[in-house]
CSV table of N, CA and C in Angstrom, one decimal:
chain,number,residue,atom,x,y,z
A,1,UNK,N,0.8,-1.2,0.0
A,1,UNK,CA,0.0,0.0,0.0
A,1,UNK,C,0.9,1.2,0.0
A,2,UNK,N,0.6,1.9,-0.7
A,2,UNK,CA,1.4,3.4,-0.9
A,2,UNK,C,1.4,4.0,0.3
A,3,UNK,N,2.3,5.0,0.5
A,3,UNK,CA,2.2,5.9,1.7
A,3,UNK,C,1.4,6.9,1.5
A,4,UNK,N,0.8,7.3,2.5
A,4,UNK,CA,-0.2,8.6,2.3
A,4,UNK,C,0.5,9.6,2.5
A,5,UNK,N,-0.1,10.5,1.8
A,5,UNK,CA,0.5,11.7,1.6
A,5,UNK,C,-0.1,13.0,2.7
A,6,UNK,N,0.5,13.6,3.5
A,6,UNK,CA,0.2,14.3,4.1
A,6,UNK,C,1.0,16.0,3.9
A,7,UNK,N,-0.7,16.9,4.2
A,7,UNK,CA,-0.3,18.2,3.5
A,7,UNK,C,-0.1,18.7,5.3
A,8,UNK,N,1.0,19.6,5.0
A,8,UNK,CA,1.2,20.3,6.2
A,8,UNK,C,0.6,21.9,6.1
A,9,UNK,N,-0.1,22.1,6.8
A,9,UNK,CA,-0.2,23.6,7.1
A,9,UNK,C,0.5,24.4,6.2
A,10,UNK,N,0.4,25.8,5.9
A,10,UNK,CA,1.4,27.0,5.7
A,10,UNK,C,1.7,27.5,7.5
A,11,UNK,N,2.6,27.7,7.7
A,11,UNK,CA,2.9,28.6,9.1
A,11,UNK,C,2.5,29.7,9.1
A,12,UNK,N,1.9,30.3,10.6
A,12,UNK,CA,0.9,31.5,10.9
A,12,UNK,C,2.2,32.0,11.0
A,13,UNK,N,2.2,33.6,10.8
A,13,UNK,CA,3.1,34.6,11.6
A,13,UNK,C,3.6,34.2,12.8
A,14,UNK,N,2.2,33.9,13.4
A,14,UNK,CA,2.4,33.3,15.1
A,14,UNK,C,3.2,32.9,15.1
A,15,UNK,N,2.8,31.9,14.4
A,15,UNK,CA,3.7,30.5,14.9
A,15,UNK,C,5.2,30.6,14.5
A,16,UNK,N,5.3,31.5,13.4
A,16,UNK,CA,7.0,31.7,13.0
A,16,UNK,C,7.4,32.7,14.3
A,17,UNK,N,6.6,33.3,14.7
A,17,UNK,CA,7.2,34.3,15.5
A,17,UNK,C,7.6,33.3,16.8
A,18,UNK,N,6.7,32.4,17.5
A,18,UNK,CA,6.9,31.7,18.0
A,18,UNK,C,8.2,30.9,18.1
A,19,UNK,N,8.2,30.1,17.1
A,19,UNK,CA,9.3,29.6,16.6
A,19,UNK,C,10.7,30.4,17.0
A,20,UNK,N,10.6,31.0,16.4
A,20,UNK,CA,11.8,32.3,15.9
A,20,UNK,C,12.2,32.3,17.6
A,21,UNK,N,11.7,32.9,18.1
A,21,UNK,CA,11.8,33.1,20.2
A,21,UNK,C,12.0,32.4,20.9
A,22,UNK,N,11.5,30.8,20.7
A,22,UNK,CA,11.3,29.9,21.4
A,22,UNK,C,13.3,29.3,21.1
A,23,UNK,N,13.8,29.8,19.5
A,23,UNK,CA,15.0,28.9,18.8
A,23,UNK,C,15.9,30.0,19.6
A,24,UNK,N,15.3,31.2,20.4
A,24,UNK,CA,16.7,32.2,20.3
A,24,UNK,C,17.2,33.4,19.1
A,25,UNK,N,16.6,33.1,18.3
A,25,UNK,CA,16.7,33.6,16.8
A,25,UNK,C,16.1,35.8,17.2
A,26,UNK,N,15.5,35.3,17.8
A,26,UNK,CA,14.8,37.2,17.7
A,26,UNK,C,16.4,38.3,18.2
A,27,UNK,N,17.1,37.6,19.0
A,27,UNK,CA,18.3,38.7,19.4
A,27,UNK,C,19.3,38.8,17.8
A,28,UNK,N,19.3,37.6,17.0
A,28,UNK,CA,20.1,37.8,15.7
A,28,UNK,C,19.4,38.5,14.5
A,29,UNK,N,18.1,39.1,15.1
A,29,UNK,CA,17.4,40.3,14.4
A,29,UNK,C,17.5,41.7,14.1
A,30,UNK,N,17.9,41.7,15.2
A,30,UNK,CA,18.1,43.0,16.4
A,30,UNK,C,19.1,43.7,16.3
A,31,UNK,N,19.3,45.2,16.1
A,31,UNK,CA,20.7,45.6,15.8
A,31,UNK,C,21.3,45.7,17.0
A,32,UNK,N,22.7,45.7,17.3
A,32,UNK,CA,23.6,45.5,18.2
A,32,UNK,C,23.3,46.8,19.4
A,33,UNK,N,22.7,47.7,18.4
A,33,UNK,CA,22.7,48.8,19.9
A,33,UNK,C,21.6,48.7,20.3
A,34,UNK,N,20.4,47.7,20.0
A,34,UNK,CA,19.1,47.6,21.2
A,34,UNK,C,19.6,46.3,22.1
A,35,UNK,N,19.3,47.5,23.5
A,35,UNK,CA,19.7,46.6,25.0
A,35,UNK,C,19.2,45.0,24.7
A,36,UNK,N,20.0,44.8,25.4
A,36,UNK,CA,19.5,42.8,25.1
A,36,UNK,C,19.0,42.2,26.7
A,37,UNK,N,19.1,43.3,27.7
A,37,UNK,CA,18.3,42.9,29.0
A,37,UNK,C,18.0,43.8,30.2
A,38,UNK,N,18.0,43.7,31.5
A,38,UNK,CA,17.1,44.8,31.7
A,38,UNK,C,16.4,45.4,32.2
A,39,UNK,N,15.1,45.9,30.5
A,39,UNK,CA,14.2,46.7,30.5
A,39,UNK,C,12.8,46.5,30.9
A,40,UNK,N,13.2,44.7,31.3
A,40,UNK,CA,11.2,44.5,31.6
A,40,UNK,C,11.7,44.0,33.2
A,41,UNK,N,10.4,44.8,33.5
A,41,UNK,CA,10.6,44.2,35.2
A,41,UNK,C,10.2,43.1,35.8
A,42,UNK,N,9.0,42.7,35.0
A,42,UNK,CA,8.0,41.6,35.8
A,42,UNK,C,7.6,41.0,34.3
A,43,UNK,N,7.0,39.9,34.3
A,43,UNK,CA,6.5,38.6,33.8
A,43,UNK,C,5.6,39.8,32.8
A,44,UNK,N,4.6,40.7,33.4
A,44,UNK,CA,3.4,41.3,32.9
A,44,UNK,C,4.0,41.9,31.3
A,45,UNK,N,5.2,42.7,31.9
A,45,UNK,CA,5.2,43.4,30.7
A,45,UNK,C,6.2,42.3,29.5
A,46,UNK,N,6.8,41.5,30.2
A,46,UNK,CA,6.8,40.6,28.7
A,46,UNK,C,6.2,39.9,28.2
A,47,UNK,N,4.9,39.7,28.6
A,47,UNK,CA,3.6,39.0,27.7
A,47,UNK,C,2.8,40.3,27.0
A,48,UNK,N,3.0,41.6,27.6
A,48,UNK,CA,2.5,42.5,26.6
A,48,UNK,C,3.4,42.7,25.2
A,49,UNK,N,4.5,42.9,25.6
A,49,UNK,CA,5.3,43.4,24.5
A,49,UNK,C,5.0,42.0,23.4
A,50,UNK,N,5.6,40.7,23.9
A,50,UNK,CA,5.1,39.4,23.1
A,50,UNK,C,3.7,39.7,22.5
A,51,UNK,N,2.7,40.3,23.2
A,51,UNK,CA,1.4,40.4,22.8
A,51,UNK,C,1.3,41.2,21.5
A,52,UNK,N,2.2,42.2,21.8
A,52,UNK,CA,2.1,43.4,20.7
A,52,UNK,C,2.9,43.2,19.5
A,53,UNK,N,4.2,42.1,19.6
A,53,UNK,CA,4.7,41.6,18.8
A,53,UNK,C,4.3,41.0,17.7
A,54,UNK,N,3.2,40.0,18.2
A,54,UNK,CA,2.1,38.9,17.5
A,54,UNK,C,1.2,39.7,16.8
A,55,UNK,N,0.6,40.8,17.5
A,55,UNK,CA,-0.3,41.5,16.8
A,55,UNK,C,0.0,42.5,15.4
A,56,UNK,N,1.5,42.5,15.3
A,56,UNK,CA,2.0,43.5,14.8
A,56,UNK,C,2.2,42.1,13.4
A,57,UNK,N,3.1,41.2,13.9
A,57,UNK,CA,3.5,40.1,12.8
A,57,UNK,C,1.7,40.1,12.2
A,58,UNK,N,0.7,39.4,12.6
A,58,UNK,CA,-0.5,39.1,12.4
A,58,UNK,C,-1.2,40.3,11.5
A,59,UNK,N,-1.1,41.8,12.0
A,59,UNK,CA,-1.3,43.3,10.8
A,59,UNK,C,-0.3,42.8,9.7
A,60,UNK,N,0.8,42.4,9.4
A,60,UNK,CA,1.5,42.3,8.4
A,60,UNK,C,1.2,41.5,7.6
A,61,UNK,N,0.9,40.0,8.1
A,61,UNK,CA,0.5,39.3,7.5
A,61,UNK,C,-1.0,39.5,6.8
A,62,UNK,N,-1.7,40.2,7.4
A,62,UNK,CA,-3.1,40.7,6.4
A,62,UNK,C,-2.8,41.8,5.3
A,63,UNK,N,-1.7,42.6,5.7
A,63,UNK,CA,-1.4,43.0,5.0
A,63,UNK,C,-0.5,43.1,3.2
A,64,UNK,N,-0.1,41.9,3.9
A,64,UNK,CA,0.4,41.0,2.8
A,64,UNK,C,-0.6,40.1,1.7
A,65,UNK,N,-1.4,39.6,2.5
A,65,UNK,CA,-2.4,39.2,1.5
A,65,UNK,C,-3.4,39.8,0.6
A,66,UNK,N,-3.6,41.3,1.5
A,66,UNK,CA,-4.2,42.0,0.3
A,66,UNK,C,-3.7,43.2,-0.2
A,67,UNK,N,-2.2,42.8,-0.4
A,67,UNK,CA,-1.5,43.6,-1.4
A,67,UNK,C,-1.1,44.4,-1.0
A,68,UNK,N,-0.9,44.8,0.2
A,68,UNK,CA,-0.8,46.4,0.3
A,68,UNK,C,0.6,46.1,1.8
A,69,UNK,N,1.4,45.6,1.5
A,69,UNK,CA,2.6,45.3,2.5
A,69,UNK,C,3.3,47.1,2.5
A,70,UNK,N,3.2,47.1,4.0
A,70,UNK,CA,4.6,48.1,4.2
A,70,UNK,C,5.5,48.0,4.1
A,71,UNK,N,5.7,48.8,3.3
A,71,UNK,CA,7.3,48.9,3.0
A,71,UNK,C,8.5,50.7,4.0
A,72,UNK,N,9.3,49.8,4.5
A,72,UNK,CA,9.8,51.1,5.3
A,72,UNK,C,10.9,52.1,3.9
């Protein structure tokens, strides 16, 4: 019997952004002169900033779909 073929997903923003954070990868983003520690004091404001993060990847990606990507 043949093997079945299995389709995988496209990846959400999310989940690349996820990804990306979870591998370490977001500091090799980042230019050398943004602080790398620090600036958050409590648990709170790093699930906002992460929050605003996703939200921001998530606007891009809509934006990408209908055409109209920022470009800086």
């Amino acid at each position: 019997m043949p093997a079945a073929h299995v389709i995988t997903p496209a990846p959400t923003p999310q989940s690349q952004l996820d990804a990306l954070i979870r591998a370490g990868g977001f500091w090799g983003l980042a230019p050398d002169w943004v602080p790398r520690g620090g600036y958050a004091r409590d648990r709170g404001t790093l699930v906002a900033a992460l929050a605003a993060l996703r939200r921001l990847a998530q606007n891009e990606a809509i934006r990408l779909r209908r055409g109209r990507a920022h470009v800086h």
